[in-house]
Structure formats: structure tokens, C-alpha cells
XYZ file of C-alpha atoms in Angstrom:
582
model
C 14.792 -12.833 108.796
C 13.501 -15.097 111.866
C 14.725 -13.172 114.885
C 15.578 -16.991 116.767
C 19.141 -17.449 116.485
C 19.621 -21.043 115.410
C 16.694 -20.358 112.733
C 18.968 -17.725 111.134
C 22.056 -19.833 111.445
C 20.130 -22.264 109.270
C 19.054 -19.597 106.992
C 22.751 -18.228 106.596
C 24.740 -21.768 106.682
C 23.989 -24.410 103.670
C 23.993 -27.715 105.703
C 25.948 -29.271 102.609
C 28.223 -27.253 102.411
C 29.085 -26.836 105.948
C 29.076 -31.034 106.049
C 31.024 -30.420 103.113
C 33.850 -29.760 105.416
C 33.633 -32.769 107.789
C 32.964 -35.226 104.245
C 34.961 -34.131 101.640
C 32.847 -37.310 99.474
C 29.569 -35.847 98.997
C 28.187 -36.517 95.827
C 24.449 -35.122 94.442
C 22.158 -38.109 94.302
C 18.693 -36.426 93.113
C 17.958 -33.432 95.602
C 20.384 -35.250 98.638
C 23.685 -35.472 98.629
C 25.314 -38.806 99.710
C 28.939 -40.225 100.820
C 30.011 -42.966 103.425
C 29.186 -41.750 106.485
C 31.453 -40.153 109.614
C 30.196 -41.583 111.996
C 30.444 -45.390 111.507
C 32.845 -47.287 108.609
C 31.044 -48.958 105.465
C 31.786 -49.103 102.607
C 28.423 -48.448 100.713
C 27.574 -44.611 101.457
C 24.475 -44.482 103.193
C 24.367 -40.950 104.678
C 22.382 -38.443 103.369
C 21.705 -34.527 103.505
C 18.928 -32.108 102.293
C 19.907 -28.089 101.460
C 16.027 -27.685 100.827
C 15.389 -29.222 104.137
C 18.424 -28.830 106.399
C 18.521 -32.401 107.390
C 21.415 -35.033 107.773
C 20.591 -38.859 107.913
C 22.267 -41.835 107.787
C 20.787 -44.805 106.640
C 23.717 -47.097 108.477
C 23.826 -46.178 112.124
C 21.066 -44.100 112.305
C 22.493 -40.797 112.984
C 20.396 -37.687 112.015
C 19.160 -33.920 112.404
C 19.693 -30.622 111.806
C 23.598 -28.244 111.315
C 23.377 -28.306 115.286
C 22.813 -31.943 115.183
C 25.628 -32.793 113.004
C 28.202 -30.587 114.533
C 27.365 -31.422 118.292
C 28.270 -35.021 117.433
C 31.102 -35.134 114.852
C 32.847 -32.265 117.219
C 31.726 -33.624 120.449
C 30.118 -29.951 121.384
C 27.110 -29.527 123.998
C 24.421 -27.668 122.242
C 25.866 -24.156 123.341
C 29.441 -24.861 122.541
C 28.072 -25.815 118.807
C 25.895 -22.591 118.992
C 28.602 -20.356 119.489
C 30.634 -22.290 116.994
C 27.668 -21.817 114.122
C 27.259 -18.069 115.426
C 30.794 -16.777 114.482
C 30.571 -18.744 111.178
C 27.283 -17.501 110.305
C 28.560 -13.652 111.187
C 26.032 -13.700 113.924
C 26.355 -12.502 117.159
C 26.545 -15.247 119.721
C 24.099 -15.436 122.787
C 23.325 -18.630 124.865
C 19.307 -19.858 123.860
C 19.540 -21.786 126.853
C 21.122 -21.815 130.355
C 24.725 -23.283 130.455
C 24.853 -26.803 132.435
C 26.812 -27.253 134.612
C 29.399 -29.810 132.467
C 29.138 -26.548 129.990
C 30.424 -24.235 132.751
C 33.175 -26.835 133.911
C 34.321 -27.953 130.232
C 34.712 -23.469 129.461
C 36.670 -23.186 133.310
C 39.228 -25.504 132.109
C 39.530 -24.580 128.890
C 39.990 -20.997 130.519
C 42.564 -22.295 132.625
C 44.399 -24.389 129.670
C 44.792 -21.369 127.785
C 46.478 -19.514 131.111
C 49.078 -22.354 131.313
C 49.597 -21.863 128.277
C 50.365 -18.437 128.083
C 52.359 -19.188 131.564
C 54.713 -21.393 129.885
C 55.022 -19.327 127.115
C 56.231 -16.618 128.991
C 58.650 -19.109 130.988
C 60.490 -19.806 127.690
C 60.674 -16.038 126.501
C 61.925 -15.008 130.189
C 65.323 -14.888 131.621
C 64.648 -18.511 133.394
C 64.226 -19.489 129.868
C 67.599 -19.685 128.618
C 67.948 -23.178 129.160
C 65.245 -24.173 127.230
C 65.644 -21.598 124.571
C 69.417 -23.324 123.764
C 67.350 -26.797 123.334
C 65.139 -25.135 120.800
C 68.191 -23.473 119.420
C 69.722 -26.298 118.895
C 66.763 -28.001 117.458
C 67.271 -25.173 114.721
C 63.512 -24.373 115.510
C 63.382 -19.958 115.170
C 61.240 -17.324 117.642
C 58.827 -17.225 115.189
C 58.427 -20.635 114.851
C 58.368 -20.475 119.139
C 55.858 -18.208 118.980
C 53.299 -19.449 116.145
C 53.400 -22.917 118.202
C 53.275 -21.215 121.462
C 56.145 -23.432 122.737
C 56.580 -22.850 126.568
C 58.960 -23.930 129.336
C 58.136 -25.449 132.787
C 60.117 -24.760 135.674
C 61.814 -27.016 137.739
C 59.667 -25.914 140.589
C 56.692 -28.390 141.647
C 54.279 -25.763 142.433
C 55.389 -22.665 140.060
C 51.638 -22.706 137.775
C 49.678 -24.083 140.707
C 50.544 -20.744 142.721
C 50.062 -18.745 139.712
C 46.879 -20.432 138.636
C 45.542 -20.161 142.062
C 46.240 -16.393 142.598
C 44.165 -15.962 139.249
C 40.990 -17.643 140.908
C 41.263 -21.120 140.121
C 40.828 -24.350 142.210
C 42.985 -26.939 143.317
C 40.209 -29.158 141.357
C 40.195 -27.332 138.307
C 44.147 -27.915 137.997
C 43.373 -31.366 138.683
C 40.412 -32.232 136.182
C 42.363 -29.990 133.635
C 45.574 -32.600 133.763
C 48.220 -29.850 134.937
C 48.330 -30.906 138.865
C 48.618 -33.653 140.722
C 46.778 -33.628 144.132
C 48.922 -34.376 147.353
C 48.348 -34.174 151.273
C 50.589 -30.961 150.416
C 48.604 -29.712 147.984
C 48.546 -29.153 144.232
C 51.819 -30.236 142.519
C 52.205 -29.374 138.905
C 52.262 -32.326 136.919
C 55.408 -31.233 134.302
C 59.064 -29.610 135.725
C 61.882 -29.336 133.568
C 60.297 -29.678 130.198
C 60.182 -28.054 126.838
C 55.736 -27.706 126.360
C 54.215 -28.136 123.478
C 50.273 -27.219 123.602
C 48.383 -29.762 121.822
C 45.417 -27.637 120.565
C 42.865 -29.068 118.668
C 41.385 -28.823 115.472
C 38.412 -26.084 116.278
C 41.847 -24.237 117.553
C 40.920 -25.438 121.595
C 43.953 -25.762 123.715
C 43.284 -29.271 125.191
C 46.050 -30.330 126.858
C 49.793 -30.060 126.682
C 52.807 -32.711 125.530
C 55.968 -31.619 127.908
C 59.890 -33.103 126.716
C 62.128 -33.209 129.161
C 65.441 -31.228 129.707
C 68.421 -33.164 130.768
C 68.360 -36.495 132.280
C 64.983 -38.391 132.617
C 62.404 -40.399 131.870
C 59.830 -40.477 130.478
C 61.314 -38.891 127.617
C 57.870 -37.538 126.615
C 55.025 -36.758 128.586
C 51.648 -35.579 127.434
C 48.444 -34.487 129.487
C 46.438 -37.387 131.034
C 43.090 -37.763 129.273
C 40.240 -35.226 130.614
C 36.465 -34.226 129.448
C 38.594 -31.671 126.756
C 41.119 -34.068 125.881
C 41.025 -37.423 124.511
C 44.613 -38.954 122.702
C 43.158 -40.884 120.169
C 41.175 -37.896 118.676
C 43.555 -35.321 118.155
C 46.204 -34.716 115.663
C 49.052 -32.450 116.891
C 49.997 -29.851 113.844
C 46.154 -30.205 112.816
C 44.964 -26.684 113.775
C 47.283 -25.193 111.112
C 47.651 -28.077 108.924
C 44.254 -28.069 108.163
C 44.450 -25.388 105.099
C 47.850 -26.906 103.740
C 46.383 -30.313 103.419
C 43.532 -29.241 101.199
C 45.793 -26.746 99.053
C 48.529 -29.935 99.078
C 45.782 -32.605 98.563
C 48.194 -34.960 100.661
C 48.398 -35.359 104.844
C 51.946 -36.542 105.991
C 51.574 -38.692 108.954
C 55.011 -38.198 111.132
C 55.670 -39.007 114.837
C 56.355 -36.456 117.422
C 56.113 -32.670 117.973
C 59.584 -31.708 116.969
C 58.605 -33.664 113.107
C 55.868 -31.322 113.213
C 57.398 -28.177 113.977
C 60.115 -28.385 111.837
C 58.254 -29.604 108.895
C 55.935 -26.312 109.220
C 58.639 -24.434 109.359
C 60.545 -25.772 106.170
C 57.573 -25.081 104.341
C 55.424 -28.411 104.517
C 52.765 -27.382 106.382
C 50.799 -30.760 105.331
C 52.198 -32.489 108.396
C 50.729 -33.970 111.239
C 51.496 -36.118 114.097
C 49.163 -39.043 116.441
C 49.881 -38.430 120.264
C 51.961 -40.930 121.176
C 49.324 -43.542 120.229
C 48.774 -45.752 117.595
C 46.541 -43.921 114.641
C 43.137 -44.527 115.227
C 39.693 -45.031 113.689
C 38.829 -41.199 115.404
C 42.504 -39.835 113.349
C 41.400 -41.686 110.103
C 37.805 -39.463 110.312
C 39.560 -36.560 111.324
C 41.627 -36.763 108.226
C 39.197 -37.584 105.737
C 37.469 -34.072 106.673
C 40.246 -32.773 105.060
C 41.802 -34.868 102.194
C 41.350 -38.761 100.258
C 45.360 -39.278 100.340
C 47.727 -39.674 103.110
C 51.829 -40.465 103.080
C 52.452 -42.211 106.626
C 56.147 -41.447 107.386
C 57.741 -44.368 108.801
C 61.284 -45.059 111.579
C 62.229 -48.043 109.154
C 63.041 -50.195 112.272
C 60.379 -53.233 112.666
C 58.241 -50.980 115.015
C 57.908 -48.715 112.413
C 57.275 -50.825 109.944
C 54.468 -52.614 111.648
C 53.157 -49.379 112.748
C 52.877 -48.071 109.050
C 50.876 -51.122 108.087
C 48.962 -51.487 110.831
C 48.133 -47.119 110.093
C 47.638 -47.540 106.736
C 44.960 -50.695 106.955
C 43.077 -48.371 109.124
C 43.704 -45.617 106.910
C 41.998 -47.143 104.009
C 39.451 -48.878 105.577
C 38.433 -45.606 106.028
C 38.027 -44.591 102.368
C 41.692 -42.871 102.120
C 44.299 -43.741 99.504
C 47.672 -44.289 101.043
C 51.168 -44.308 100.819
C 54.298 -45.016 102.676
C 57.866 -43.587 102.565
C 60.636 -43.458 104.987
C 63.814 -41.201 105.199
C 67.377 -42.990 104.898
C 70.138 -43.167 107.366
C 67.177 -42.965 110.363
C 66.842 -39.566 110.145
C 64.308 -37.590 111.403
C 62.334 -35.508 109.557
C 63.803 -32.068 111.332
C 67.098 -33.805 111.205
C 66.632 -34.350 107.368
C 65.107 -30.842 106.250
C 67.917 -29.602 108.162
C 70.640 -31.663 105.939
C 68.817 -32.200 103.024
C 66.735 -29.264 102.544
C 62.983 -29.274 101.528
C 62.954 -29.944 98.543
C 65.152 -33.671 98.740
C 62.062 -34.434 101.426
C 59.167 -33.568 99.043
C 60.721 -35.792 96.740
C 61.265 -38.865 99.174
C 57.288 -37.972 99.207
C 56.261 -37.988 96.031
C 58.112 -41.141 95.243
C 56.217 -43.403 98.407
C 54.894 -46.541 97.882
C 51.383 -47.358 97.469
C 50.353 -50.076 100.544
C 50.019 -52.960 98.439
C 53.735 -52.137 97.413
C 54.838 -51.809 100.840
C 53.425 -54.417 101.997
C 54.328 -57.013 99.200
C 57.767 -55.909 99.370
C 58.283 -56.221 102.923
C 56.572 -59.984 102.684
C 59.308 -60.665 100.022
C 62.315 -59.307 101.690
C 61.130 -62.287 104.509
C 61.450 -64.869 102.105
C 64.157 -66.561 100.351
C 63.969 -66.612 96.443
C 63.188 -68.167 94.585
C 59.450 -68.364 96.074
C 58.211 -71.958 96.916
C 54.337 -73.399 96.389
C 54.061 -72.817 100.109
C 55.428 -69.580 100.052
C 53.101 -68.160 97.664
C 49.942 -69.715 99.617
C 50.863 -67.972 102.651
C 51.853 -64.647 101.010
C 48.323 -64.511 98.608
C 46.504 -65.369 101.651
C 48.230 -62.860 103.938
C 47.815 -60.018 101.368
C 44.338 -60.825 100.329
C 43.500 -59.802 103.588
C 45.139 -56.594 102.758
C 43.505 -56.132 99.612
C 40.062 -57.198 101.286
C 40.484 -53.936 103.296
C 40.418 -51.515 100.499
C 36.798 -50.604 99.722
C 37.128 -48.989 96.195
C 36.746 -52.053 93.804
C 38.996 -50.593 91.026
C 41.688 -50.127 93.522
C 40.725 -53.712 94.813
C 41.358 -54.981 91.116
C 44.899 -53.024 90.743
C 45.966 -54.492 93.815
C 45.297 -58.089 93.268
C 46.693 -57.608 89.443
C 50.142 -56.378 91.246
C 49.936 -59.058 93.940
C 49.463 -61.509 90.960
C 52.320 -60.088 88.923
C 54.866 -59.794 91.984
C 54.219 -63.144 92.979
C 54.124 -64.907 90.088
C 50.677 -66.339 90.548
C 47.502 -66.363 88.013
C 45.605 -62.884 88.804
C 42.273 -64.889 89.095
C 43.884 -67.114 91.702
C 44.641 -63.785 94.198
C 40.618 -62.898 93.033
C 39.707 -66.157 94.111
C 41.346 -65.570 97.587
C 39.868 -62.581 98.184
C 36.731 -63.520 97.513
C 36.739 -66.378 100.320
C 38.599 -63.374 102.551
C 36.150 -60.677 101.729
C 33.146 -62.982 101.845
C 31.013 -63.203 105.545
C 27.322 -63.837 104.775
C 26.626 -64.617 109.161
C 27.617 -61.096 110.116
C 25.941 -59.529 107.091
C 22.938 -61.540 107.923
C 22.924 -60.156 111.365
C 23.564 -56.873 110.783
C 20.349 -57.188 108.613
C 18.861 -58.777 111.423
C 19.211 -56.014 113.942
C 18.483 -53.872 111.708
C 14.936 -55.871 110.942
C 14.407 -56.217 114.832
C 14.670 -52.486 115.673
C 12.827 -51.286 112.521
C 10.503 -48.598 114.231
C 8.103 -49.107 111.196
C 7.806 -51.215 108.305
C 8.592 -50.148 104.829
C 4.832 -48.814 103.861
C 4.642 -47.038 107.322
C 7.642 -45.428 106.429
C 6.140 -44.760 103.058
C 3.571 -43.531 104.402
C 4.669 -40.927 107.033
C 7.486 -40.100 105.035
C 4.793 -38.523 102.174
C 2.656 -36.880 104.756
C 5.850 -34.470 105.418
C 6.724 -34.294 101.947
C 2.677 -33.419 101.673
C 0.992 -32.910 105.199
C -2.356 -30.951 103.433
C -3.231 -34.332 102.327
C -3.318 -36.079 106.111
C -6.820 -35.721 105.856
C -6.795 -38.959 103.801
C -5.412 -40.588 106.969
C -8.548 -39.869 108.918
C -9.821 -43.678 109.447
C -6.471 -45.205 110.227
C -6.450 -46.622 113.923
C -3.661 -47.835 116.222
C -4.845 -51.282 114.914
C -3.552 -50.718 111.374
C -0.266 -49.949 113.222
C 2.613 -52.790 113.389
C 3.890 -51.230 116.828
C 2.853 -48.613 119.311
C 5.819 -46.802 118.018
C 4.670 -46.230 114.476
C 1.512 -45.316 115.377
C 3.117 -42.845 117.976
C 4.904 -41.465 114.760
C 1.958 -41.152 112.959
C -0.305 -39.487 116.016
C 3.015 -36.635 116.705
C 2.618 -35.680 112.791
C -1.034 -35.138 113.021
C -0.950 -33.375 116.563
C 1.693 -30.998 114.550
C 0.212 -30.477 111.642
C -2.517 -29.489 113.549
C -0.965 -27.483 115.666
C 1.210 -25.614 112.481
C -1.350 -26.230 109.696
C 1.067 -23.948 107.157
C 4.132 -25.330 108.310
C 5.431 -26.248 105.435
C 8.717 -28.253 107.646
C 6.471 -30.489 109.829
C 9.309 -33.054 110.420
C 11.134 -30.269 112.864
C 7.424 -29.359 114.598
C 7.250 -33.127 115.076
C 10.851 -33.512 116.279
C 9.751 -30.686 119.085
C 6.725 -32.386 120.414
C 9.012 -35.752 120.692
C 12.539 -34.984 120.817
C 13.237 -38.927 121.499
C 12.362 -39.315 118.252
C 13.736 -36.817 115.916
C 16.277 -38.793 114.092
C 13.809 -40.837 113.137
C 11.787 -37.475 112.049
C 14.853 -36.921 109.937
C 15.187 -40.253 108.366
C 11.646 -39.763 107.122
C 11.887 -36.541 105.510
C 15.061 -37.547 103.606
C 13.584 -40.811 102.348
C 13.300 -40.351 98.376
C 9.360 -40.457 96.892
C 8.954 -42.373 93.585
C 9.543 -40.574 90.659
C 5.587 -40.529 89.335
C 4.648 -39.473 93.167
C 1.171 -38.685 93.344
C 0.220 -37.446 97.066
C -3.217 -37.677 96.642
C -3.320 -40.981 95.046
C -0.007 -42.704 97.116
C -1.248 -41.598 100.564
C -4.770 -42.715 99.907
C -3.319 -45.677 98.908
C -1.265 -46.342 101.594
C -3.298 -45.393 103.905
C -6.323 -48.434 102.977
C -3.327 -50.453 102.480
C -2.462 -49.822 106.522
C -6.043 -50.059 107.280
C -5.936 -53.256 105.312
C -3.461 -54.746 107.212
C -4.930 -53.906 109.961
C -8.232 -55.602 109.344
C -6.588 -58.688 108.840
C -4.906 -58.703 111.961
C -8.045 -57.889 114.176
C -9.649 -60.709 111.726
C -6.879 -63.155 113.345
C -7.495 -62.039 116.902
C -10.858 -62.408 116.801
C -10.917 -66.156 114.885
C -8.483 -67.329 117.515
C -11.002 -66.346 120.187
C -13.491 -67.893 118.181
C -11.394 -71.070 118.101
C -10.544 -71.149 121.400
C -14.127 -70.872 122.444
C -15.468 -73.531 120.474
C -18.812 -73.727 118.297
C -21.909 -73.041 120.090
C -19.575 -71.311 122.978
C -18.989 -67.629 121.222
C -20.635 -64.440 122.844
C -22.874 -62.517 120.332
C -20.221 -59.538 120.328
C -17.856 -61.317 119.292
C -19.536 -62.883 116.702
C -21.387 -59.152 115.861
C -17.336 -58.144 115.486
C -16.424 -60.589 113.650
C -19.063 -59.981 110.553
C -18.155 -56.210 111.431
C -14.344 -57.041 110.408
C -15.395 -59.127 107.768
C -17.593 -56.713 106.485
C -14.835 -53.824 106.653
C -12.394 -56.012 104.623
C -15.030 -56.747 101.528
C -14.611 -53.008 100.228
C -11.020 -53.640 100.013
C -11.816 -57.282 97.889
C -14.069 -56.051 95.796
């Protein structure tokens, strides 16, 4: 086995399998595997990966390399963070291939420190000082065990209690600062929660990131999590998700609540399925983090007009995002801990498996705003209103139930709802200029990319390459392309993976090294007939184009006026281009 770490971490880890876990949607399309990609929404799947080559690539927005590639940007990691990651998954022992930077060194001090203040909280609520907080939890009917698997803590009342601690154990005033836990004063170092029941918010790699802190008694605000730091970002974490993570894909469901205590109580009845948004609206980031995981997701809703606008405005994200979803709320405005704790379990897996799909919810809440029986102007509004809806779900079969309940509900002609949607879902400007961009960064065109995509598939046969030019090239870039795969190919002439020799020797580039090797070849590929092909095709095109140059010259010059080179070049050119005619 290669002795180079990240070369056995690609010989022990299938890159579609490990993706597997990030995009639950891969299906086999030939020898790739495809699915809507991560990293951008659409609703055409356009992302791509190789086992035979250990490749990623999507098609969309561009995104592509190798398992280091992938996880560095769907986990935010630094190369060595994603190394050590791959290491331990792999069963390999981890060693740093290069030096740590110095935003690697800060990013492991804090999480250092997080995981102290954690453990310094935790030992706050198990102490004698703790009795206050351990009659909240009490109370909340949440057990030790349940305490200790969450790793609840409890903050003094003292404004400098984990500063002095944190300090004695070697760290700064500024790594309490960066890491959200102080505040910095002319005094020095306050600590930024007193008073409060903590809750760690730890991430779904199982990184403590920052901390959520209720308060004890009297005052506001009620809740208070971490401010946002390089380890911790709201909008991309799901509290619960670190041991929810399992439970969702043995449930096949996520349960969207709203707080901590939902959480915690949930897990503890049993639904371990449950997770919770920060104290932020659900996001884009949540919907991806989700999807890793499971296609179907209840969002649990307070059914005041908050919560009600919150579960729609959740669940258009939601599905935008390729997830099925449904929405329920408990009776009496309960809580879910309050419920479990009246009802029992099993009455709150019910009120789950009986929530409405979003087309329901969102059709009956439109009715219950209306009086009845429904005028003209009524239904105009309400097809128009839920068409846009309807417009966000991307699976057309789904699209087609929808509009055939909308139609029934309403009391409207199914085709009329269709009809809407159609003038809803259709936008031919920003279509066109998507295509656009995508046209006017194109680093090749199509039989470029032909081209250099069958030299890696078939680099022995570059040799039929050996007259092309930077001429037959539509920009310096392509040709650039095409001069890094010879320089490697001569450099690792039995290299059988040339697209990662090339991606070496121009690391710029190396997505678009990846694109190329993942780009299917015909199905009657011939590499000694397509490149050759291609190839005078190229030089073809190139001919013409120096043909152009040169007649404008000639033009420009007028008769009698043209120097005998350029008239010797011009035959030359002309000369070139009769092989191809003939």
C-alpha cells in the first residue's frame, strides 16, 4: 500500500460511499453516480462522482476534487482538520502532511478551550453550588443521565468564575474572547453567561462550538447563545444533531422543534429523531445539513401566527431543497417536554404520523382566512398564492398531486391551477443568463473539452496531439490545459491518473482537472480515431482563424500594398487548410 497518507485514505475510503453520507440521492448513472448537488440548489442533479477515479464534480457551480476536496468544503475543514477526520475513519493513524497555519492552530486553541468550559460548567451543575440549577432541571423532569449525555452545565453568578479558571489553565484573555465566553473590559475578561442553565451546542462532527445559556430567575434575555466565531456559525448548526444523526436514518423522519429543552426531552422519551435551529429561522445551510441524513422532515409548530408563518416559511425552504415535508402541532400550546410528560410518547408519535403534508397546511390555513362560500376573487388570489407554493416543489409527480388537491379543495378545474403554475414556474431571462455566464466563463469549448477530457481517459495516445499550436486554442486558458497534461504525462508517462499529476503542476486549476475526467466518452469511443479527430478538428479551427487575421491585414493594406511574408503566409495557411478540404 502507498506509504503517503492521503493516498491510502483514498485507497481505504470509497469516495461514493463516503459522499454517500453527505447525499443520501445518489443514483448510478453509467460508471458515476449523480444527485442534486450540496453545494448549490437545482433542481436537475448535476453533480457527479467516480469510485474508479476518486473524483467529485458538479456540473452546476463548478465544485470538484478529490474525498479531501469534498469534505474540506461541505464541513468547512482546513486541509489538516479534514485529514485527521479521513484518518480515524480510514483506521489510519493520523499525522499532519503539512505544517499547521496559523488559523489551524487558533481554530484547535479554542476548540480546546470550548471543551474546558464545558467540562467547567458541567462540573458547576454536579457540585454543591449546583443545587439551584439542578431543582430547574428537576423540575423540567429532565434525569442525571439525561444531564450527563447532554453535558448540561451551570454558570455561576460570578462575572469572572471561568475566566480565572481558564486563565490558570494557560489560556488568553483573547482566546476567551474569540471563543464567545468573555467579554473584554478595562477590568479585564468578564464571562459572558452568569446565572444560567448551559447547554453546549456541539456540532454535527461531535465539535463543541459554542454554548446556548437559560437563565435562572428573573431576566432577560430569556435565552442566550454564543455570539458567532470562526467555530461557530447559527445558521449551520442543528442543536440535538450530534446524536440525532443515527435516529433519523433508522426513523427515516427529522422532527424540527424549537429550543433545547424540546430537544432534550424528546431524546429522552425515546424520539431521538429531534432537532432544533438556534434561535434562527431554518436556513438553506439546516435544509443541507438535513438532507445528509434523511428525504422527510415533520416541522413542529407553536400554533400562534409566528409559528405558523415560521412553519411555512421552513417548509418552502425545506423542499426547495429536495425534502418531503410535513407539519403538525401539539394542542392546548404545549410543549413538546410538557406534552411527553402528560401525554406520554406514544400520543406524540401519533400527533406525528398524522401531520399534514405542506400543500395541506398551507391550503387549509388560506381557507380558515376566508369566508365560505369562496368568491371568483377569492379563488384567483388563493390559486395564485399557492401556485407559488407548488412552484417550489421540484419533484414533478409531487408537483402534479399538489395542484390536483389545490384543484379539488378549491373547487377550481385542475388544469386551471396547471395553468398558473406554469406562468409562476416559468422565467426564461434568468435561465437565459444563467446560460449566459455560464457561456462567458466556459474555460474551453465543447470539442476542447472533448478533447482533453479523452487524453486522461487515454493519455498514450497524446502523441496524436503533436501539431496542435496555441493558435488552434480558443483561449490561453485551454491551451494552458492542454500544455499542463502534456508536461504531466511527460513527466508520469505510466500514470495511469494524469488528471491528479495535472491538478499538482496547477493547483488553480484542478476542479477543472476534475470536471474533465468525469465527463462521459461516447459509447462507440475510439481513442485513436476520436483524438485524431479532434485534434485536426482544433487544428482546423485554428487555421481558419489565422486565415481571418491574416485577410484582414491583407484588407487593411490594400492591393499592391502587402509585404511578401504576408502574402508567403497567407498561401502557407491556405495551403495547410486544403488537406483538411480534400
Amino acid at each position: 500500500m502507498n506509504n503517503n497518507l492521503t493516498e491510502q485514505i483514498k485507497d481505504r475510503l470509497d469516495i461514493v460511499e463516503f459522499i454517500r453520507q453527505y447525499v443520501p440521492g445518489l443514483k448510478r448513472s453509467g460508471k458515476t453516480y449523480k444527485a442534486c448537488c450540496p453545494f448549490h440548489k437545482e433542481k436537475t442533479p448535476s453533480f457527479t462522482c467516480n469510485s474508479e477515479k476518486g473524483l467529485f464534480y458538479c456540473f452546476g457551480c463548478q465544485a470538484g476534487g478529490d474525498i479531501f476536496d469534498f469534505l474540506m468544503k461541505i464541513e468547512n475543514l482546513s486541509f489538516n482538520e479534514a485529514l485527521e477526520k479521513l484518518a480515524g475513519q480510514a483506521g489510519l493513524e493520523y499525522k499532519p502532511m503539512r505544517p499547521l497555519t496559523g488559523e489551524e492552530i487558533r481554530r484547535a486553541t479554542l476548540r480546546k478551550l470550548l471543551d474546558f468550559a464545558k467540562a467547567f460548567f458541567h462540573k458547576n451543575l454536579m457540585s454543591a453550588n449546583g443545587d439551584f440549577a439542578r431543582a430547574y432541571v428537576k423540575e423540567r423532569n429532565l434525569t442525571k443521565e439525561t444531564c450527563q449525555k447532554f453535558e448540561l452545565g451551570f454558570a455561576k453568578n460570578d462575572p469572572t468564575a471561568l475566566a480565572k479558571e481558564a486563565r490558570a489553565a494557560g489560556f488568553t484573555d483573547q482566546d476567551l474572547k474569540e471563543a464567545g465566553l468573555c467579554v473584554l473590559t478595562a477590568y479585564g475578561p468578564r464571562d459572558y453567561y452568569r446565572s444560567r442553565l448551559m447547554f453546549p451546542i456541539i456540532n454535527q462532527r461531535g465539535d463543541t462550538v459554542g454554548f446556548g445559556g437559560r437563565i435562572l430567575g428573573e431576566g432577560e434575555p430569556k435565552y442566550l447563545n454564543s455570539p458567532e466565531t470562526v467555530l461557530f456559525t447559527k445558521s449551520q448548526v442543528l442543536y440535538g444533531l450530534n446524536f440525532a444523526g443515527p435516529e433519523i436514518r433508522k426513523a427515516g423522519k427529522a422532527v424540527l422543534l424549537e429550543g433545547y429543552m424540546d430537544v432534550i426531552a424528546c431524546h429522552q422519551a425515546g424520539a431521538g429523531y429531534t432537532v432544533a435551529p438556534l434561535g434562527t429561522s431554518l436556513t438553506e445551510e439546516h435544509a443541507r445539513l438535513l438532507r445528509r441524513y434523511t428525504d422527510t422532515v415533520i416541522v413542529l409548530f407553536d400554533p400562534d401566527s409566528a409559528g405558523i408563518k415560521a412553519a411555512l416559511r421552513g417548509g418552502l425552504i425545506l423542499i426547495e431543497r429536495g425534502l418531503f415535508v410535513k407539519v403538525a402541532s401539539l394542542p392546548d400550546g404545549l410543549d413538546p417536554d410538557e406534552y411527553i410528560a402528560k401525554y406520554g410518547k406514544e400520543n406524540f408519535e401519533e400527533i406525528l404520523n398524522n401531520a399534514q403534508d405542506l400543500i395541506a397546511f398551507h391550503t387549509r390555513l388560506l381557507l380558515s382566512q376566508c369566508e365560505q362560500p369562496l368568491q371568483a376573487q377569492d379563488k384567483t388570489r388563493l390559486v395564485s398564492e399557492l401556485a407559488e407554493t407548488i412552484s417550489k416543489q421540484p419533484d414533478e409527480i409531487v408537483r402534479r398531486e399538489w395542484a390536483k388537491y389545490v384543484a379539488e379543495h378549491l373547487g377550481v378545474d385542475e388544469e386551471l391551477v396547471m395553468e398558473r403554475l406554469r406562468e409562476v414556474s416559468y422565467a426564461p431571462a434568468p435561465r437565459f443568463r444563467r446560460q449566459q455566464a455560464v457561456l462567458e466563463n466556459a474555460i474551453a469549448t465543447p470539442a476542447e473539452e472533448d478533447l482533453l477530457s479523452w487524453i486522461l481517459k487515454s493519455p498514450a495516445h497524446l502523441v496524436l496531439c503533436s501539431e496542435l499550436s496555441r493558435e488552434d486554442f480558443s483561449t490561453p486558458a485551454a491551451w494552458n490545459l492542454f500544455e499542463t497534461l502534456v508536461r504531466a504525462h511527460m513527466e508520469h508517462p505510466q500514470e495511469a491518473d494524469l488528471a491528479q499529476e495535472a491538478a499538482k503542476l496547477v493547483p488553480a486549476q484542478k476542479s477543472e482537472f476534475v470536471k474533465l475526467a468525469l465527463l462521459q466518452t461516447p459509447e462507440d469511443f475510439d481513442p485513436a480515431r476520436d483524438i485524431a479527430a479532434c485534434a485536426a478538428k482544433l487544428q482546423q479551427s485554428g487555421l481558419h482563424k489565422q486565415l481571418q487575421v491574416v485577410r484582414r491585414q491583407m484588407k487593411q493594406l490594400g492591393a499592391g500594398n502587402v509585404p511578401p511574408e504576408v502574402f508567403k503566409k497567407y498561401i502557407e495557411l491556405q495551403n495547410k487548410l486544403k488537406k483538411y478540404r480534400s
